[in-house]
Structures are given as structure tokens and as C-alpha cells.
Coordinates of C-alpha atoms in Angstrom, one line a residue:
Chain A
X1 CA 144.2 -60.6 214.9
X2 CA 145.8 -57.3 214.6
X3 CA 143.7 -54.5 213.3
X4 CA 146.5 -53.0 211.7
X5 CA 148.4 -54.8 208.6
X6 CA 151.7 -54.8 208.1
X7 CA 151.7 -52.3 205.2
X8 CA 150.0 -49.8 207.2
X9 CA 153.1 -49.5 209.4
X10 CA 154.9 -48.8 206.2
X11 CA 153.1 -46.8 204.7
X12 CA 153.5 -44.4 207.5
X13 CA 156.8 -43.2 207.1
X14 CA 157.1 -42.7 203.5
X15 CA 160.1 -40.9 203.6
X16 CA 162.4 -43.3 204.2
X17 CA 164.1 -46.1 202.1
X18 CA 165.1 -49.0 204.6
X19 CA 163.5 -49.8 207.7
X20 CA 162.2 -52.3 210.2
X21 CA 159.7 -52.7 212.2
X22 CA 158.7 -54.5 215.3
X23 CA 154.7 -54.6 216.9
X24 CA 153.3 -56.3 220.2
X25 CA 149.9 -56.2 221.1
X26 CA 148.7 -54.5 224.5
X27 CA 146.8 -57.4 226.8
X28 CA 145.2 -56.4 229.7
X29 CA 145.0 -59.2 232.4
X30 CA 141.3 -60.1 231.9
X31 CA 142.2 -60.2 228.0
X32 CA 141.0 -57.3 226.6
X33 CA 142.8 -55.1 223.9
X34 CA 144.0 -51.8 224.4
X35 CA 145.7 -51.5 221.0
X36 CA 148.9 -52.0 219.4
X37 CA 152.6 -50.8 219.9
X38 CA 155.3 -50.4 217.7
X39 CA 158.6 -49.2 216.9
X40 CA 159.6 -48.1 213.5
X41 CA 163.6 -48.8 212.9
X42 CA 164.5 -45.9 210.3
X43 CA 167.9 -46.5 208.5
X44 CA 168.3 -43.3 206.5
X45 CA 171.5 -41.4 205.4
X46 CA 175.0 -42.2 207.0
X47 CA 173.1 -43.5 210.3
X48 CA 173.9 -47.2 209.4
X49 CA 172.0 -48.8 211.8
X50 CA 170.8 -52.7 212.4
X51 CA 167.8 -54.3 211.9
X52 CA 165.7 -55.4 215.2
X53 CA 166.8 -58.7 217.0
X54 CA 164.7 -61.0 218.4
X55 CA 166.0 -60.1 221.9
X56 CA 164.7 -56.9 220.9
X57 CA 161.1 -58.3 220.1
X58 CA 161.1 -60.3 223.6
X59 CA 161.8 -57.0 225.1
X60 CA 159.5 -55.4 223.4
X61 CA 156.5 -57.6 224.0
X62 CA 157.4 -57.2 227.8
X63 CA 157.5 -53.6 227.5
X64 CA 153.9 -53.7 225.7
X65 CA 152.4 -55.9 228.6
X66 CA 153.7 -53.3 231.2
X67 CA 151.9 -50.7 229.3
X68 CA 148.6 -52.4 228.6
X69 CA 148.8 -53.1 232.8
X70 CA 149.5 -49.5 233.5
X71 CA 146.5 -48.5 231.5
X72 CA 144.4 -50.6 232.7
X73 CA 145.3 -49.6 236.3
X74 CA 144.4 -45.8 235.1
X75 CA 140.9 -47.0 233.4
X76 CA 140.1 -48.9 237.1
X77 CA 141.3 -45.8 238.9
X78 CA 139.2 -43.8 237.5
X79 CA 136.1 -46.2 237.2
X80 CA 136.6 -46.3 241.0
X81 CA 136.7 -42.5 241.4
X82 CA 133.7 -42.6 239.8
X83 CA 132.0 -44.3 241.6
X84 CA 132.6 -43.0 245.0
X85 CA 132.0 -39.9 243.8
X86 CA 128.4 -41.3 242.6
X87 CA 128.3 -43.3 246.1
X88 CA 129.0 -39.8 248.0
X89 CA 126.3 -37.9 246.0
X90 CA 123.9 -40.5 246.2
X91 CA 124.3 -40.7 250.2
X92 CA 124.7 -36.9 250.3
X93 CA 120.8 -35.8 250.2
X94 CA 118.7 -38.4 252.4
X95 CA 121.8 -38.0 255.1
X96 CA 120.8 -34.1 254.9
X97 CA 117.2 -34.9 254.8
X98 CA 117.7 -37.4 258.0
X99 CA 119.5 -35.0 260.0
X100 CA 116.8 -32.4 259.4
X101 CA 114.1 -34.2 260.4
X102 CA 116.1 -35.6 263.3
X103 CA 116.5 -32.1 264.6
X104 CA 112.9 -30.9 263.7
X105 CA 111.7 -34.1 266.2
X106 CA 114.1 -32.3 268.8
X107 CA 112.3 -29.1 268.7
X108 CA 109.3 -30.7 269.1
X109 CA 110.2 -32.6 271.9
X110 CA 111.4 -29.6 273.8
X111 CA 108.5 -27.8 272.7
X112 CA 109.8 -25.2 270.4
X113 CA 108.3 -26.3 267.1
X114 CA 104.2 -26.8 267.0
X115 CA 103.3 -26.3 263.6
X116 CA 104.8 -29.8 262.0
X117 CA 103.2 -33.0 263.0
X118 CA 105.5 -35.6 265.2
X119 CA 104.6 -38.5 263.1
X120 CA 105.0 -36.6 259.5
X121 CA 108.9 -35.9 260.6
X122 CA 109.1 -39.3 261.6
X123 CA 107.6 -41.2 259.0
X124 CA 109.7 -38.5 256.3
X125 CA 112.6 -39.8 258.5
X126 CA 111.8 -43.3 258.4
X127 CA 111.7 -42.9 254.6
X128 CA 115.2 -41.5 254.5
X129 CA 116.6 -44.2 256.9
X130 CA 114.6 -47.0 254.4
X131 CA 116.7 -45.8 251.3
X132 CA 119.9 -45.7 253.2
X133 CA 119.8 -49.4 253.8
X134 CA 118.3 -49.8 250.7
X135 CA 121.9 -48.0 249.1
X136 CA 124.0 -50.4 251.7
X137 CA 122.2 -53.5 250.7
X138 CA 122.6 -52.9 246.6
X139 CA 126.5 -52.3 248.0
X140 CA 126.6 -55.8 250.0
X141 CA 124.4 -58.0 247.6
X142 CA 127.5 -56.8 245.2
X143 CA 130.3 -57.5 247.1
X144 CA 129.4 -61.2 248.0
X145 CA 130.8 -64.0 246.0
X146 CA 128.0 -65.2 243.4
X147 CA 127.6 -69.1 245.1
X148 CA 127.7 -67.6 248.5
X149 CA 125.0 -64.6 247.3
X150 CA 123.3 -67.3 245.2
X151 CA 122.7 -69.9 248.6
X152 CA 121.8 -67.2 250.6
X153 CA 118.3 -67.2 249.1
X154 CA 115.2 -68.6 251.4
X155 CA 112.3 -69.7 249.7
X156 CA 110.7 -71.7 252.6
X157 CA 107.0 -70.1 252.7
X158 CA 104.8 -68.5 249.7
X159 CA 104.9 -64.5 250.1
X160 CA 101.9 -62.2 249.7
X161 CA 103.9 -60.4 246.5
X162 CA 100.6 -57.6 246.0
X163 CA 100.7 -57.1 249.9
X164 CA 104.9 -56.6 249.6
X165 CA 104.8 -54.3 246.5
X166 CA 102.3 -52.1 248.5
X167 CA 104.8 -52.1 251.1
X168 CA 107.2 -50.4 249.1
X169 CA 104.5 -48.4 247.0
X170 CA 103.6 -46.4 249.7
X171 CA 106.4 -44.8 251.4
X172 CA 107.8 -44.2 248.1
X173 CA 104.4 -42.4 246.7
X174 CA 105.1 -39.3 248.9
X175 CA 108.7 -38.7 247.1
X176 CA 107.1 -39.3 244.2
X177 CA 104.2 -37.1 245.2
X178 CA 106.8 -34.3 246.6
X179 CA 107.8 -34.2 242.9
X180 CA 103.6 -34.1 241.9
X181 CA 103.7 -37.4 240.4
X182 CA 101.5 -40.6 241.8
X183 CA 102.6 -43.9 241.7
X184 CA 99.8 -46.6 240.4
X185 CA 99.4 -49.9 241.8
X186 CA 97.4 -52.7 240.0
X187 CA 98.8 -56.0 241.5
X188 CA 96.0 -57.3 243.3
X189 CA 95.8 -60.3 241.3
X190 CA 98.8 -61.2 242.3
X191 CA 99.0 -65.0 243.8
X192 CA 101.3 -65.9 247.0
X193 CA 104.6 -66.8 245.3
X194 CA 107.7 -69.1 246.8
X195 CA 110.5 -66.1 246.3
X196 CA 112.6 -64.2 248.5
X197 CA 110.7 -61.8 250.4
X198 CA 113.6 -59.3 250.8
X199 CA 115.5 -60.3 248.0
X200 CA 112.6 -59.4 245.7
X201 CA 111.9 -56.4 247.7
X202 CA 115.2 -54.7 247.2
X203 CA 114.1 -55.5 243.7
X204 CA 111.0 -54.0 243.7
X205 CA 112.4 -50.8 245.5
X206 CA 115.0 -50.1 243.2
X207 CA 112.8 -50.3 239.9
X208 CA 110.3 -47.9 241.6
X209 CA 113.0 -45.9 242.8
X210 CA 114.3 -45.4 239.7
X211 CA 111.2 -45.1 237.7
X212 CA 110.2 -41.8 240.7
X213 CA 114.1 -40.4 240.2
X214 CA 114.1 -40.3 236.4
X215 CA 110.9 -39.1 235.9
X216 CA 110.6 -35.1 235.7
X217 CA 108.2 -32.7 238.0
X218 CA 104.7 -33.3 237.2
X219 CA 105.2 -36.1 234.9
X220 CA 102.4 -38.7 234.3
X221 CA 101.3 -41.5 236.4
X222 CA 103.8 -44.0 237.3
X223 CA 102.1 -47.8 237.4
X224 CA 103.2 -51.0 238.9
X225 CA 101.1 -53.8 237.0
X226 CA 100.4 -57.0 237.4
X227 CA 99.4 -59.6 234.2
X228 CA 100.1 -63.3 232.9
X229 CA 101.6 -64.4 229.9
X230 CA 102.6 -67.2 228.3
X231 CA 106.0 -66.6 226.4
X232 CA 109.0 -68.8 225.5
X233 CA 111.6 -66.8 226.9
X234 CA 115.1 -67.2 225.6
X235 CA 116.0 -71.0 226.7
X236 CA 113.3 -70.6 229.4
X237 CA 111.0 -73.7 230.6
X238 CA 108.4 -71.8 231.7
X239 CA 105.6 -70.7 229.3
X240 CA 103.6 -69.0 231.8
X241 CA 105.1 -66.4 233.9
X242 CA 103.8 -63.6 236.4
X243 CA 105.0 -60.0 234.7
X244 CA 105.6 -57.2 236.9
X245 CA 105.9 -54.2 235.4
X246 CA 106.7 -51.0 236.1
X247 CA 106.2 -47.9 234.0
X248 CA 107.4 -44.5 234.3
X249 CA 107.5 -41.1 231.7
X250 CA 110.9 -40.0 232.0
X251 CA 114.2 -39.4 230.7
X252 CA 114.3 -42.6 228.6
X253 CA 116.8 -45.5 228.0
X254 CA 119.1 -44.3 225.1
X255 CA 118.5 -46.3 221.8
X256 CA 121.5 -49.1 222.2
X257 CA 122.0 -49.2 225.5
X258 CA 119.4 -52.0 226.7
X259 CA 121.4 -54.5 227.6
X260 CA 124.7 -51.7 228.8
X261 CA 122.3 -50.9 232.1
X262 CA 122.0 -54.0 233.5
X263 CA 126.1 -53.9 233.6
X264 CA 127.7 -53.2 236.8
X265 CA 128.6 -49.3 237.5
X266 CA 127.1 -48.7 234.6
X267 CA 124.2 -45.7 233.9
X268 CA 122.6 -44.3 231.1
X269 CA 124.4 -42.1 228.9
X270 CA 122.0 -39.3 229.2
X271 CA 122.4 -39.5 233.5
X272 CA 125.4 -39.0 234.4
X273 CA 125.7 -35.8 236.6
X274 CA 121.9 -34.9 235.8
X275 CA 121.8 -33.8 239.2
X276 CA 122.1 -35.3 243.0
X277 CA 118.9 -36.8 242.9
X278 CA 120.0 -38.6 239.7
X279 CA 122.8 -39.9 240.9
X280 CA 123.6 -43.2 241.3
X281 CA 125.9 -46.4 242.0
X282 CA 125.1 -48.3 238.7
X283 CA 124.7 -51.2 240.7
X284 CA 120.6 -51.0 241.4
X285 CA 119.7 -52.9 238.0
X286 CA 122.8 -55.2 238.4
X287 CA 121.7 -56.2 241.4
X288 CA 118.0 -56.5 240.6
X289 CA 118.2 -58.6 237.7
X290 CA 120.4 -60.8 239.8
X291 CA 118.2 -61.6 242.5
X292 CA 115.2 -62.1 239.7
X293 CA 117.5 -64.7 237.6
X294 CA 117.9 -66.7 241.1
X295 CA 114.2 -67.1 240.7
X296 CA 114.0 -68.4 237.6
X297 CA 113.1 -65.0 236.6
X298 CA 114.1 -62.4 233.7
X299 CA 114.4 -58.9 234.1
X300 CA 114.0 -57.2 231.3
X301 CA 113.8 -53.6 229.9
X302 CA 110.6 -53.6 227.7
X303 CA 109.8 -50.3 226.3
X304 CA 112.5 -47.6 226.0
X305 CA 111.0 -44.5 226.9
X306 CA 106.8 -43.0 226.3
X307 CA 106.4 -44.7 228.5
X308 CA 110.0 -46.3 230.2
X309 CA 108.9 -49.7 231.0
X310 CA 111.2 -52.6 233.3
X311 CA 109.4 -55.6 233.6
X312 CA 109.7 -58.9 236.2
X313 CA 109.0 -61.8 234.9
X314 CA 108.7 -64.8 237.4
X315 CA 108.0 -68.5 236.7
X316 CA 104.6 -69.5 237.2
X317 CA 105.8 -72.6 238.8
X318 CA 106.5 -70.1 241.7
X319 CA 103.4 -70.8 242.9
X320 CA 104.1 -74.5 244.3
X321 CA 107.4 -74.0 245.1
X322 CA 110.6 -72.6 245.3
X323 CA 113.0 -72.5 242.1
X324 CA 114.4 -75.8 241.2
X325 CA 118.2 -74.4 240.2
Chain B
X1 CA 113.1 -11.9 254.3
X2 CA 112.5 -13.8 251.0
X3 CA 114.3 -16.4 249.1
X4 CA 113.7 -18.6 246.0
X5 CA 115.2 -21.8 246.1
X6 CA 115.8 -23.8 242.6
X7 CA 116.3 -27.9 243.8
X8 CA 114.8 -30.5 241.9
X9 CA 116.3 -33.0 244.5
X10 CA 112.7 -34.1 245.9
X11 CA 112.0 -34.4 249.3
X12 CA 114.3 -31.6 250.6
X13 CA 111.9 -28.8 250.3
X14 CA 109.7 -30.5 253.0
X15 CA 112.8 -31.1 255.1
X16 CA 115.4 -28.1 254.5
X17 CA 113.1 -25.9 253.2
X18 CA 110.7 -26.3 256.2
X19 CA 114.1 -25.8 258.5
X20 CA 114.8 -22.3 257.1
X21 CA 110.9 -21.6 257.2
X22 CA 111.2 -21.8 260.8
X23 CA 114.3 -19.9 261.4
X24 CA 112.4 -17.6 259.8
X25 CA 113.1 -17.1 256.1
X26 CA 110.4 -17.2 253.6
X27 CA 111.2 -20.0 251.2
X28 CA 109.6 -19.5 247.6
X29 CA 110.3 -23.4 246.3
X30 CA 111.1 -24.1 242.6
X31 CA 111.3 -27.5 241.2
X32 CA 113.3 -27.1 238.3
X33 CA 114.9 -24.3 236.2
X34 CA 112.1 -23.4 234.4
X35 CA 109.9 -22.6 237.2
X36 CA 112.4 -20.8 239.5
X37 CA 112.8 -18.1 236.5
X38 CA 109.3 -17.9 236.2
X39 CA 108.5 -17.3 239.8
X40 CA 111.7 -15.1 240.2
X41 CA 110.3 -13.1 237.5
X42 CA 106.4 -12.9 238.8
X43 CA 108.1 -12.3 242.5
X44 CA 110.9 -10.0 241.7
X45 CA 110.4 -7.7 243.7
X46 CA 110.0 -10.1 247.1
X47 CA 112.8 -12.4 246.4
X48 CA 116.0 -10.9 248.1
X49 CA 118.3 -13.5 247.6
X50 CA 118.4 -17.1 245.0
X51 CA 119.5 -20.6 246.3
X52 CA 120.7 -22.5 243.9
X53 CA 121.1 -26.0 242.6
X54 CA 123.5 -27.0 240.2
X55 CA 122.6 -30.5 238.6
X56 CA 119.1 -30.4 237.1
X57 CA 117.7 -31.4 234.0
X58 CA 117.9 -28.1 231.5
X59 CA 115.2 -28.9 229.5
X60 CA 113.4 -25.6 228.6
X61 CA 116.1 -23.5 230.0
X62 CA 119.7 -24.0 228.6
X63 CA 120.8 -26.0 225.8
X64 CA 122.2 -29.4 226.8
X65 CA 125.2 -30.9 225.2
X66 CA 123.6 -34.7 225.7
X67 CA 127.5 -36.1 227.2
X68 CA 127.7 -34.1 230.3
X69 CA 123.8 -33.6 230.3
X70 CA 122.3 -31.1 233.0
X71 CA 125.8 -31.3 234.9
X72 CA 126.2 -26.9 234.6
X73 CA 122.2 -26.5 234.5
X74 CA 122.7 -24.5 237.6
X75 CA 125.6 -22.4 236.5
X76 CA 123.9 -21.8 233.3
X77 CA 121.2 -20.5 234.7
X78 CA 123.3 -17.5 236.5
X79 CA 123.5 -15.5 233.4
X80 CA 119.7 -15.8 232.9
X81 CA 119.2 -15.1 236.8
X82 CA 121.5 -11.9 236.4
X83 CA 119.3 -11.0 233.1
X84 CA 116.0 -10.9 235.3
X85 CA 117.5 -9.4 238.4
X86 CA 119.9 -6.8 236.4
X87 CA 122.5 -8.5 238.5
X88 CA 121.2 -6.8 241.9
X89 CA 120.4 -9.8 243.7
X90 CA 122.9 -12.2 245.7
X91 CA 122.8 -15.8 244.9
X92 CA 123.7 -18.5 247.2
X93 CA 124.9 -22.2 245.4
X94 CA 124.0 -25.3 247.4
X95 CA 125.0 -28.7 245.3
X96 CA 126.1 -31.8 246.0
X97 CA 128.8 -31.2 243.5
X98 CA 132.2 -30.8 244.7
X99 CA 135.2 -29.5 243.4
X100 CA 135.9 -26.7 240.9
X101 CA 132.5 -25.4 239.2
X102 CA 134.8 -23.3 237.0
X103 CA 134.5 -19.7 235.8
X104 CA 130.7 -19.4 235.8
X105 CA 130.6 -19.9 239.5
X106 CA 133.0 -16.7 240.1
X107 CA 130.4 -14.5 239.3
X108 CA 130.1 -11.6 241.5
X109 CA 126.4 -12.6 241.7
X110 CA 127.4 -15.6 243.5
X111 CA 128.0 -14.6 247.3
X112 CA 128.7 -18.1 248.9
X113 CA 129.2 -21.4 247.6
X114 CA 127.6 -24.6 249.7
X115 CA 127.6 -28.0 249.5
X116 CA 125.4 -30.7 251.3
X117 CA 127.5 -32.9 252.8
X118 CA 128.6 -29.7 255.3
X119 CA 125.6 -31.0 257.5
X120 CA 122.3 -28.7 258.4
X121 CA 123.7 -26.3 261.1
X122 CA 126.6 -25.2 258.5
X123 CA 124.2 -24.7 256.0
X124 CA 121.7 -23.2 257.5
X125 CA 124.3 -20.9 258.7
X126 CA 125.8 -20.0 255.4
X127 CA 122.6 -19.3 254.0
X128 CA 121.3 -17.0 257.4
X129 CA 125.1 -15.1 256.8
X130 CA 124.7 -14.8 252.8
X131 CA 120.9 -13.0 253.8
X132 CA 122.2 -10.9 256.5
X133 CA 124.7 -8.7 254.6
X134 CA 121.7 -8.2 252.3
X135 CA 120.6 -6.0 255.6
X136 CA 123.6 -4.3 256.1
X137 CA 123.8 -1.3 253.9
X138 CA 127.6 -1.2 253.8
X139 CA 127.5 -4.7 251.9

């Protein structure tokens, strides 16, 4: 299936009168194209030369896989530097913000700061410490082989899911408020589900997370919402399903790109190198939608942007039990 | 001693900027681009010194090219900064950007460039240096 036909190559190098040609495709290892190589024979003038061999087009074909590996090495290089660079930012501000309010509870505890309150620094440092792990766990939840990740799920008890998204509501409503922007919470409603309790937190903190760090100062109300539907999902048995939703006016989800950020190290066009607050692994929503499908569950992007909505959608049958996968 | 500080990072005015309150700066705290020019212009006369973000949405402010969106907000605001302050007034970059910022960051506005992995005492140091020359006469 070569995107190029044979009369392209010709048509090339109109100059000359006799020639011919050899082409190999370049295969990456995992399959994947990365175009075409070829070399043009020219027999022109008193330069008599031959035509290729077919020793020639076995060495050629070799040559072409080297290439397509080397590029392929380059493409994961950079990917990689990327990455860390992302990893390095994203660490870079709640370390700072940590070791602030670690040496603001110093002063106070040798009595040479009165004006902030003990329990403000260390809840503000709690905070910081929370979204640390929070950044290690997206990191390990990644790394782990998908059946070992996938077994490591407990769904023993039902968990109070409105008492857990409050949990993760609050701490997260003073950075949201540092940035004048409150963060809703209708889930009340919510029955006690068989899930993962941390599993689905780590869920739950990374859409809010998000939905806080993409939305500008001063932007509307953020909600996390509770309702029922009943929807035939995509191959889904499940008609009636819990949605969790969370909302947020910010920078939008590019038009095409719906399915692109649930992809590993992958971000929205329009964030990268926004700023350090914006930065990010590209593994959060990876991750997330992970843990939801081990549920039972879809996550799902529902609304691109006015307002950017993410929803959660978790069986019913929750409710008496854990998933049957 | 006054200082604006442009950082839409949130959560590090209550922590940094509280830091350099107490040794003793005053801290006027913008959350974007828009609103530092508009304070630096209502407090022009206070402000002695600009800290400066670099990453920020430029919405309002400069014109973004949407592939490297906000990546140069900071740096782009220089020019506007120099505009307000006829170029009389140090500024001091703290990013979490590393590497080469390029021309715009050679300014001769710019007196110190900081970034914040260095840790707090470094920082707060550079900053406290960048503000004392601003004291000395010969600077």
C-alpha cells in the first residue's frame, strides 16, 4: 500500500532518458509507517551504468528498516524529553509551595512569625503534599502491567461516593478559590456504590484538578453533579447508570481532539506550555478513564468547552455489587 | 519597598508571596497579564521593581499564535512593561521554564533571571539582591 505510484518516481526526474528505480517502505517496530525510500538509478550520457540487482533491493530494504528504527528512536527520545520536562514543571510549584509553608511552621514554632495561623500553613501544606502523591500515583497506576493494575482493584464494601467526592471537593476549593473561582457540589443523591474507594478517588481528583487548572481567574462556578440516566452506551449492558459530572469554564477541548486526550502523554493542543500551572504529564485522563472502565464504567468528554464538561458514568448494578469482569 | 508580582500559578501568592511579605517587601499580587499592567499602571509610582511570570494565558494582552500558546506571554509582556514604566524600572523573571528564553529575556530591563526549582532561600535571595541595588544610587 504505497502512497506513492510508480509513475510518481518517474515523473520526478524528467530529464533523463533511462533509469531505474528501487523503493522500500520505512516500518517501525510497532508497525507504523514513516514513509517511503528510494533510490533513483540515472543512466545518462557516457556514464553507462547497470540497472539495480536484486542484491541491491535486499540491501536496500535493510537499509530502510535501519532508518525507520532510527527515527523512531528520535520520535521516543523526544516524546520522553517531553515529558520529563512536563514531569519537572508539574512537580516544580507545590515542591516550592511545600517548602514555604514548611519554613513558615518553623518560624512559628520558634516564635518569630505571629500573624499566619498554624493550622492555615499546615492545612495549605497538607494540600501541597496531597497533590504530590496524587502526581506519583497517576505515575505508578501507569507503569504497572494492565492484568496486574487491573487485579489490584478491591471492591469488598459499598463506599459513601457523595461523602468521598466531598473529600476531594474541599481541599481543592481553596486553590480554586485562590484563583476566585468556587467549586459546586451537588452529589448528595448519590447511593453507596461497590467501587474502589481510592481508585475512584484519584479519579475524582484529577477531573477536578483539571477542571480548577484550566479554568482562568475569576471564571464561573465549577460543579460536580450527580444524576441518573438510562442510556445504551456503546456495547454496554447497563441501561441505567450513575453520571458524575464535572463542569468547568475554561480553555476548552479543541474541536477533534475528543478522543486524542484520553491518550497517554497526550494534552490538548491549546496547553502545552500555557504556563507551570498548566503543565502536565498527559497521563491524568489516561489513567482516570482506566480505573472507570475497570468499573464497568465510561469516561467520557461530554461538552467541549461553555461549559467543558467530563462525565463518569458508572453501572447502576454498582449498587449490589462489585463489577462482574 | 514595593513589588508587583505577575503569577497565575495559584496558590503561590499565599505561600511565596506571604514569604517576601514577611521579610519585608510589599507584594502587590497580579493574577494574570492583564491585571499586573493595569495595577502597574494605577501604582506606578509605588511599584519599584516587577516579578515576573513567563507561561500565562495571553488573552487580552499579546496576540497568541494557538501552537506554542501562552509559552512567551511573560516575555511579551516586557515590551508593554517597559512602555508603562519608560523602561525605568528593574524586572525580575521567576518561571518554571528552563533553558534559553531567547532575545526578549536580554533586555536591559531584565536584572535577574529565576527559576523555581532553585528552592525558597535562593529565591528569596535573588529577589532581596535584584531590590537592593534599586537602593544603591551607584546601580
Amino acid at each position: 500500500d504505497l502512497p506513492l505510484s510508480r509513475r510518481n518516481f518517474l515523473e520526478e526526474v524528467p530529464t533523463s532518458k533511462h533509469r531505474s528505480l528501487i523503493a522500500a517502505p520505512m516500518i517501525g517496530s510497532q508497525g507504523e509507517s514513516y514513509g517511503i525510500l528510494r533510490c533513483i538509478n540515472l543512466q545518462e550520457g557516457f556514464r553507462i551504468l547497470p540497472g539495480f540487482l536484486p542484491s541491491d533491493l535486499k540491501f536496500f530494504k535493510l537499509v530502510a528498516s535501519v532508518l525507520a528504527r532510527f527515527i523512531e528512536i528520535a520520535q521516543l527520545a523526544s516524546r520522553r524529553r517531553r515529558f520529563m520536562r512536563e514531569m519537572a514543571h508539574e512537580f516544580a510549584t507545590p515542591l516550592l509551595q511545600a517548602e514555604t509553608n514548611t519554613a513558615f511552621l518553623n518560624l512559628i514554632l520558634t516564635g518569630r512569625q505571629t500573624t499566619k495561623d498554624p493550622n492555615q500553613v499546615i492545612g495549605s501544606l497538607k494540600g501541597h503534599i496531597s497533590h504530590l502523591q496524587a502526581l506519583v500515583r497517576n505515575i505508578q497506576y501507569n507503569v504497572r502491567p494492565d492484568a496486574d493494575f487491573e487485579a489490584s482493584f478491591k471492591f469488598d464494601s459499598p463506599v459513601d461516593l457523595h461523602g468521598l467526592i466531598e473529600q476531594i471537593r474541599k481541599p481543592m476549593l481553596s486553590l480554586a478559590r485562590s484563583r476566585a473561582i468556587e467549586i459546586r457540589g451537588k452529589t448528595s443523591q448519590l447511593p453507596n456504590l461497590f467501587v474502589d474507594k481510592d481508585r475512584l478517588a484519584q479519579v475524582f481528583y484529577n477531573l477536578l484538578y483539571n477542571a480548577v487548572k484550566y479554568s482562568p481567574h475569576g471564571s464561573k462556578d465549577i460543579w460536580i453533579a450527580h444524576d441518573v440516566i438510562d442510556e445504551n452506551v456503546g456495547g454496554h449492558q447497563s441501561a441505567k447508570w450513575h453520571r458524575i459530572s464535572v463542569s468547568n469554564y475554561g480553555i476548552g477541548i479543541p474541536k477533534g481532539e475528543e478522543e486524542r486526550i484520553f491518550e497517554e502523554y497526550v494534552r490538548g493542543s491549546n496547553t502545552q506550555y500555557i504556563r507551570q500551572g498548566q503543565s502536565g504529564s498527559g497521563l491524568g485522563l489516561t489513567i482516570s478513564r482506566r480505573i472507570v472502565e475497570r468499573h464497568g464504567g465510561i469516561l467520557r468528554l461530554e461538552r467541549l468547552d461553555n461549559p467543558t464538561v467530563f462525565s463518569v458514568l458508572l453501572p447502576a448494578a454498582l449498587e449490589e455489587g462489585g463489577p462482574l469482569l | 519597598m514595593t513589588i508587583l508580582w505577575i503569577e497565575d500559578d495559584f496558590g503561590l501568592d499565599e505561600t511565596l508571596g506571604d514569604w517576601l511579605r514577611n521579610e519585608g517587601l510589599e507584594v502587590l499580587h497580579a493574577a494574570g497579564p492583564k491585571e499586573g499592567l493595569d495595577m502597574l499602571e494605577k501604582n506606578l509610582n509605588k511599584i519599584k521593581m516587577i516579578l515576573l511570570d513567563i507561561m500565562m494565558p495571553p488573552e487580552g494582552v499579546v496576540d497568541n499564535v494557538r501552537s506554542d500558546y501562552g509559552k512567551d506571554t511573560g516575555l511579551l509582556l516586557i515590551e508593554k512593561i517597559n512602555t508603562i514604566t519608560e523602561k525605568k524600572k528593574p524586572i525580575v523573571i521567576l518561571s518554571a521554564r528552563q533553558g534559553n528564553l531567547g532575545d526578549l529575556a536580554t533586555d536591559s530591563a531584565v536584572r535577574e533571571r529565576l527559576e523555581k526549582t532553585l528552592g525558597l532561600e535562593a529565591i528569596v535571595q535573588g529577589i532581596k539582591d535584584a531590590a537592593s541595588l534599586l537602593d544603591d544610587p551607584r546601580s
